[in-house]
Amino acid sequence: MQKPADYQDPKTVEVMFSAQQIAERIDSLANEIVSTIGKDFIIVGLLRGSFVFTADLIRALHKHGAEPQIDFMTLSSYGIRKEGGNLITIERDIADDVMDRTVLIVDDILESGRTLDYARTIMLKRGAKILKICVLLEKPGKRRAEVEANFVGFMVPDRFVVGFGLDYANFYRELPFIGALD
Ligand code: IMP
Ligand code: MG
């Protein structure tokens, strides 16, 4: 893929949360999750942004005694930024049955909330018994849908953030830290 014209050298990306800060936060998040929903649940990670976070989270959950199942779903959000637009579709669905299960939806960042609202609605329609949401990051004050995350890694200011799975034009996902683009 072509790099965008304003692509910034990863070495110059400002670090907001270091790899170590993230690891420590994920460990306490896992503890919170197990204390709240127990050890038997299914994780539905939203691709592509959540794959790094999910991978670290499940290993922290193991440390805290959880035995989750893991599945992934890809949602596309064409027109999501447009006024009134809410065209979210399932590009790739989960394979597992969520009927009567405790479902933990995991995403990279909660901004407008439309993606998570859509994912939550689908899981509840399919009979999820308990539905919780966990995000690595939350940008406050940008909500367009009524949805709250039950577990939040870090609150971030209204800047464009990348790394740890989050991208700009599908770049920067590999950064081991969370950074802000200029
Ligand atoms: P929303 O909450 O439905 O508006 O969308 C959240 C999705 O937008 C996330 O899953 C990210 O993929 C993307 N997103 C929102 N803010 C940022 C950002 O600052 N950096 C990278 N991706 C972002
Ligand atoms: Mg996403």
mmCIF file of C-alpha atoms and ligand atoms in Angstrom:
data_model
loop_
_atom_site.group_PDB
_atom_site.id
_atom_site.type_symbol
_atom_site.label_atom_id
_atom_site.label_comp_id
_atom_site.label_asym_id
_atom_site.label_seq_id
_atom_site.Cartn_x
_atom_site.Cartn_y
_atom_site.Cartn_z
ATOM 1 C CA MET A 1 0.000 0.000 0.000
ATOM 2 C CA GLN A 2 1.152 3.537 -0.804
ATOM 3 C CA LYS A 3 2.194 5.594 2.197
ATOM 4 C CA PRO A 4 0.073 8.707 2.764
ATOM 5 C CA ALA A 5 1.737 12.039 1.924
ATOM 6 C CA ASP A 6 1.888 13.006 5.613
ATOM 7 C CA TYR A 7 3.388 9.655 6.695
ATOM 8 C CA GLN A 8 5.685 10.291 9.640
ATOM 9 C CA ASP A 9 8.828 8.302 10.420
ATOM 10 C CA PRO A 10 7.838 5.930 13.288
ATOM 11 C CA LYS A 11 10.979 7.044 15.146
ATOM 12 C CA THR A 12 9.510 10.552 15.437
ATOM 13 C CA VAL A 13 6.101 9.471 16.744
ATOM 14 C CA GLU A 14 5.485 10.955 20.192
ATOM 15 C CA VAL A 15 5.114 8.260 22.849
ATOM 16 C CA MET A 16 1.927 8.609 24.910
ATOM 17 C CA PHE A 17 2.006 5.257 26.693
ATOM 18 C CA SER A 18 5.130 3.110 26.736
ATOM 19 C CA ALA A 19 5.170 -0.650 26.248
ATOM 20 C CA GLN A 20 5.735 -1.073 29.967
ATOM 21 C CA GLN A 21 2.897 1.243 30.972
ATOM 22 C CA ILE A 22 0.581 -0.659 28.648
ATOM 23 C CA ALA A 23 1.665 -4.042 30.030
ATOM 24 C CA GLU A 24 1.028 -2.901 33.607
ATOM 25 C CA ARG A 25 -2.369 -1.477 32.725
ATOM 26 C CA ILE A 26 -3.407 -4.632 30.863
ATOM 27 C CA ASP A 27 -2.488 -6.714 33.896
ATOM 28 C CA SER A 28 -4.765 -4.690 36.174
ATOM 29 C CA LEU A 29 -7.522 -4.643 33.541
ATOM 30 C CA ALA A 30 -7.392 -8.449 33.420
ATOM 31 C CA ASN A 31 -7.716 -8.536 37.195
ATOM 32 C CA GLU A 32 -10.746 -6.200 37.044
ATOM 33 C CA ILE A 33 -12.357 -8.305 34.316
ATOM 34 C CA VAL A 34 -11.989 -11.604 36.180
ATOM 35 C CA SER A 35 -13.268 -10.013 39.414
ATOM 36 C CA THR A 36 -16.338 -8.730 37.567
ATOM 37 C CA ILE A 37 -17.350 -11.445 35.093
ATOM 38 C CA GLY A 38 -15.513 -14.517 36.338
ATOM 39 C CA LYS A 39 -13.364 -16.886 34.316
ATOM 40 C CA ASP A 40 -15.812 -18.414 31.829
ATOM 41 C CA PHE A 41 -16.589 -16.101 28.910
ATOM 42 C CA ILE A 42 -16.038 -15.607 25.207
ATOM 43 C CA ILE A 43 -13.990 -12.748 23.831
ATOM 44 C CA VAL A 44 -15.091 -11.186 20.556
ATOM 45 C CA GLY A 45 -12.208 -9.071 19.291
ATOM 46 C CA LEU A 46 -12.969 -6.483 16.619
ATOM 47 C CA LEU A 47 -10.446 -6.588 13.794
ATOM 48 C CA ARG A 48 -8.167 -5.271 12.776
ATOM 49 C CA GLY A 49 -7.372 -2.749 15.500
ATOM 50 C CA SER A 50 -7.801 -4.983 18.535
ATOM 51 C CA PHE A 51 -5.534 -7.907 17.643
ATOM 52 C CA VAL A 52 -2.441 -6.758 19.560
ATOM 53 C CA PHE A 53 -4.437 -5.723 22.614
ATOM 54 C CA THR A 54 -6.444 -8.959 22.567
ATOM 55 C CA ALA A 55 -3.288 -11.064 22.333
ATOM 56 C CA ASP A 56 -1.778 -9.415 25.404
ATOM 57 C CA LEU A 57 -5.065 -9.284 27.284
ATOM 58 C CA ILE A 58 -5.751 -13.031 27.014
ATOM 59 C CA ARG A 59 -2.339 -13.869 28.443
ATOM 60 C CA ALA A 60 -2.914 -11.453 31.329
ATOM 61 C CA LEU A 61 -6.359 -13.031 31.814
ATOM 62 C CA HIS A 62 -4.731 -16.455 32.035
ATOM 63 C CA LYS A 63 -2.469 -15.143 34.772
ATOM 64 C CA HIS A 64 -5.578 -14.088 36.690
ATOM 65 C CA GLY A 65 -7.234 -17.489 36.291
ATOM 66 C CA ALA A 66 -9.579 -16.902 33.349
ATOM 67 C CA GLU A 67 -10.268 -19.538 30.698
ATOM 68 C CA PRO A 68 -11.803 -17.526 27.861
ATOM 69 C CA GLN A 69 -12.630 -18.624 24.337
ATOM 70 C CA ILE A 70 -11.499 -16.254 21.606
ATOM 71 C CA ASP A 71 -13.136 -15.255 18.352
ATOM 72 C CA PHE A 72 -12.834 -12.290 16.020
ATOM 73 C CA MET A 73 -15.135 -10.194 13.897
ATOM 74 C CA THR A 74 -14.312 -7.648 11.213
ATOM 75 C CA LEU A 75 -16.704 -4.743 10.879
ATOM 76 C CA SER A 76 -16.440 -2.235 8.073
ATOM 77 C CA SER A 77 -17.642 1.272 8.638
ATOM 78 C CA TYR A 78 -18.249 2.908 5.294
ATOM 79 C CA GLY A 79 -19.756 6.354 5.665
ATOM 80 C CA ILE A 80 -19.286 6.237 9.409
ATOM 81 C CA ARG A 81 -17.827 9.741 9.541
ATOM 82 C CA LYS A 82 -20.654 11.235 7.510
ATOM 83 C CA GLU A 83 -23.440 13.134 9.187
ATOM 84 C CA GLY A 84 -26.112 10.667 10.183
ATOM 85 C CA GLY A 85 -24.256 7.855 8.437
ATOM 86 C CA ASN A 86 -24.339 4.541 10.182
ATOM 87 C CA LEU A 87 -23.409 2.086 7.468
ATOM 88 C CA ILE A 88 -21.648 -0.621 9.392
ATOM 89 C CA THR A 89 -21.527 -4.096 7.905
ATOM 90 C CA ILE A 90 -20.044 -7.429 8.961
ATOM 91 C CA GLU A 91 -17.088 -8.193 6.721
ATOM 92 C CA ARG A 92 -16.113 -11.336 8.617
ATOM 93 C CA ASP A 93 -18.278 -12.926 11.288
ATOM 94 C CA ILE A 94 -17.410 -14.954 14.384
ATOM 95 C CA ALA A 95 -17.740 -18.735 14.124
ATOM 96 C CA ASP A 96 -18.765 -19.425 17.723
ATOM 97 C CA ASP A 97 -22.264 -19.421 19.212
ATOM 98 C CA VAL A 98 -22.812 -16.720 21.837
ATOM 99 C CA MET A 99 -26.280 -17.895 22.971
ATOM 100 C CA ASP A 100 -26.504 -17.795 26.791
ATOM 101 C CA ARG A 101 -22.823 -16.878 27.043
ATOM 102 C CA THR A 102 -21.022 -14.060 28.786
ATOM 103 C CA VAL A 103 -19.495 -12.071 25.925
ATOM 104 C CA LEU A 104 -16.618 -9.638 26.273
ATOM 105 C CA ILE A 105 -16.280 -7.432 23.194
ATOM 106 C CA VAL A 106 -12.738 -6.113 22.851
ATOM 107 C CA ASP A 107 -11.781 -3.137 20.705
ATOM 108 C CA ASP A 108 -8.847 -0.798 20.331
ATOM 109 C CA ILE A 109 -10.571 2.544 20.891
ATOM 110 C CA LEU A 110 -14.001 3.905 21.730
ATOM 111 C CA GLU A 111 -14.621 7.136 19.872
ATOM 112 C CA SER A 112 -18.084 7.750 18.370
ATOM 113 C CA GLY A 113 -19.203 4.415 19.753
ATOM 114 C CA ARG A 114 -20.952 3.358 16.545
ATOM 115 C CA THR A 115 -18.784 0.306 15.938
ATOM 116 C CA LEU A 116 -19.215 -0.988 19.471
ATOM 117 C CA ASP A 117 -22.908 -0.164 19.522
ATOM 118 C CA TYR A 118 -23.343 -2.243 16.375
ATOM 119 C CA ALA A 119 -21.294 -5.169 17.700
ATOM 120 C CA ARG A 120 -23.165 -5.113 21.005
ATOM 121 C CA THR A 121 -26.555 -5.108 19.277
ATOM 122 C CA ILE A 122 -25.611 -8.148 17.190
ATOM 123 C CA MET A 123 -24.383 -10.142 20.202
ATOM 124 C CA LEU A 124 -27.505 -9.356 22.228
ATOM 125 C CA LYS A 125 -29.729 -10.304 19.271
ATOM 126 C CA ARG A 126 -27.930 -13.628 19.141
ATOM 127 C CA GLY A 127 -28.759 -14.321 22.755
ATOM 128 C CA ALA A 128 -25.677 -13.261 24.711
ATOM 129 C CA LYS A 129 -26.624 -13.483 28.391
ATOM 130 C CA ILE A 130 -24.156 -10.928 29.730
ATOM 131 C CA LEU A 131 -22.459 -8.384 27.500
ATOM 132 C CA LYS A 132 -19.415 -6.375 28.547
ATOM 133 C CA ILE A 133 -17.140 -4.107 26.566
ATOM 134 C CA CYS A 134 -13.400 -3.661 27.017
ATOM 135 C CA VAL A 135 -11.361 -1.069 25.117
ATOM 136 C CA LEU A 136 -7.699 -0.196 25.314
ATOM 137 C CA LEU A 137 -8.409 3.504 24.764
ATOM 138 C CA GLU A 138 -11.307 5.909 25.124
ATOM 139 C CA LYS A 139 -11.605 9.402 23.652
ATOM 140 C CA PRO A 140 -14.138 11.249 25.769
ATOM 141 C CA GLY A 141 -16.611 13.761 24.405
ATOM 142 C CA LYS A 142 -16.889 12.234 20.928
ATOM 143 C CA ARG A 143 -19.783 9.862 21.476
ATOM 144 C CA ARG A 144 -22.475 9.627 18.784
ATOM 145 C CA ALA A 145 -24.054 6.406 20.025
ATOM 146 C CA GLU A 146 -25.160 5.548 23.537
ATOM 147 C CA VAL A 147 -22.532 3.056 24.522
ATOM 148 C CA GLU A 148 -20.136 2.857 27.446
ATOM 149 C CA ALA A 149 -17.146 0.607 27.925
ATOM 150 C CA ASN A 150 -17.080 -1.447 31.151
ATOM 151 C CA PHE A 151 -13.292 -1.744 31.128
ATOM 152 C CA VAL A 152 -11.018 1.003 29.777
ATOM 153 C CA GLY A 153 -7.228 0.910 29.559
ATOM 154 C CA PHE A 154 -6.480 4.605 29.164
ATOM 155 C CA MET A 155 -8.367 7.814 28.460
ATOM 156 C CA VAL A 156 -6.740 9.747 25.619
ATOM 157 C CA PRO A 157 -7.067 13.359 24.519
ATOM 158 C CA ASP A 158 -8.586 14.205 21.154
ATOM 159 C CA ARG A 159 -5.504 13.434 19.075
ATOM 160 C CA PHE A 160 -4.921 10.829 16.424
ATOM 161 C CA VAL A 161 -3.247 7.872 18.089
ATOM 162 C CA VAL A 162 -1.398 4.938 16.530
ATOM 163 C CA GLY A 163 0.530 1.864 17.566
ATOM 164 C CA PHE A 164 -0.256 -1.301 19.529
ATOM 165 C CA GLY A 165 -2.636 -2.313 16.738
ATOM 166 C CA LEU A 166 -4.029 1.125 15.944
ATOM 167 C CA ASP A 167 -3.309 2.399 12.458
ATOM 168 C CA TYR A 168 -3.167 5.333 10.141
ATOM 169 C CA ALA A 169 -3.838 4.113 6.574
ATOM 170 C CA ASN A 170 -2.972 0.613 7.858
ATOM 171 C CA PHE A 171 0.505 1.710 8.970
ATOM 172 C CA TYR A 172 2.001 1.939 12.484
ATOM 173 C CA ARG A 173 0.143 -1.094 13.896
ATOM 174 C CA GLU A 174 3.491 -2.697 14.775
ATOM 175 C CA LEU A 175 4.627 0.036 17.195
ATOM 176 C CA PRO A 176 5.019 -1.498 20.677
ATOM 177 C CA PHE A 177 3.817 1.756 22.277
ATOM 178 C CA ILE A 178 0.830 4.067 21.812
ATOM 179 C CA GLY A 179 1.828 7.296 20.126
ATOM 180 C CA ALA A 180 0.257 10.473 18.801
ATOM 181 C CA LEU A 181 0.744 11.681 15.244
ATOM 182 C CA ASP A 182 1.507 15.366 14.728
HETATM 183 P P1 IMP B 1 -16.097 4.576 16.591
HETATM 184 O O1 IMP B 1 -16.028 4.484 18.090
HETATM 185 O O2 IMP B 1 -17.168 3.736 15.952
HETATM 186 O O3 IMP B 1 -16.088 5.998 16.115
HETATM 187 O O4 IMP B 1 -14.813 4.015 15.892
HETATM 188 C C1 IMP B 1 -13.778 3.503 16.542
HETATM 189 C C2 IMP B 1 -12.831 2.997 15.479
HETATM 190 O O5 IMP B 1 -12.255 4.092 14.747
HETATM 191 C C3 IMP B 1 -11.698 2.299 16.168
HETATM 192 O O6 IMP B 1 -11.948 0.922 16.269
HETATM 193 C C4 IMP B 1 -10.516 2.653 15.318
HETATM 194 O O7 IMP B 1 -10.353 1.665 14.322
HETATM 195 C C5 IMP B 1 -10.860 3.967 14.667
HETATM 196 N N1 IMP B 1 -10.236 5.126 15.372
HETATM 197 C C6 IMP B 1 -10.853 6.083 16.081
HETATM 198 N N2 IMP B 1 -9.971 6.987 16.573
HETATM 199 C C7 IMP B 1 -8.756 6.573 16.166
HETATM 200 C C8 IMP B 1 -7.399 7.078 16.373
HETATM 201 O O8 IMP B 1 -7.128 8.102 17.038
HETATM 202 N N3 IMP B 1 -6.406 6.360 15.792
HETATM 203 C C9 IMP B 1 -6.626 5.227 15.071
HETATM 204 N N4 IMP B 1 -7.860 4.730 14.863
HETATM 205 C C10 IMP B 1 -8.902 5.385 15.403
HETATM 206 MG MG MG B 2 -11.381 -0.581 14.804
#
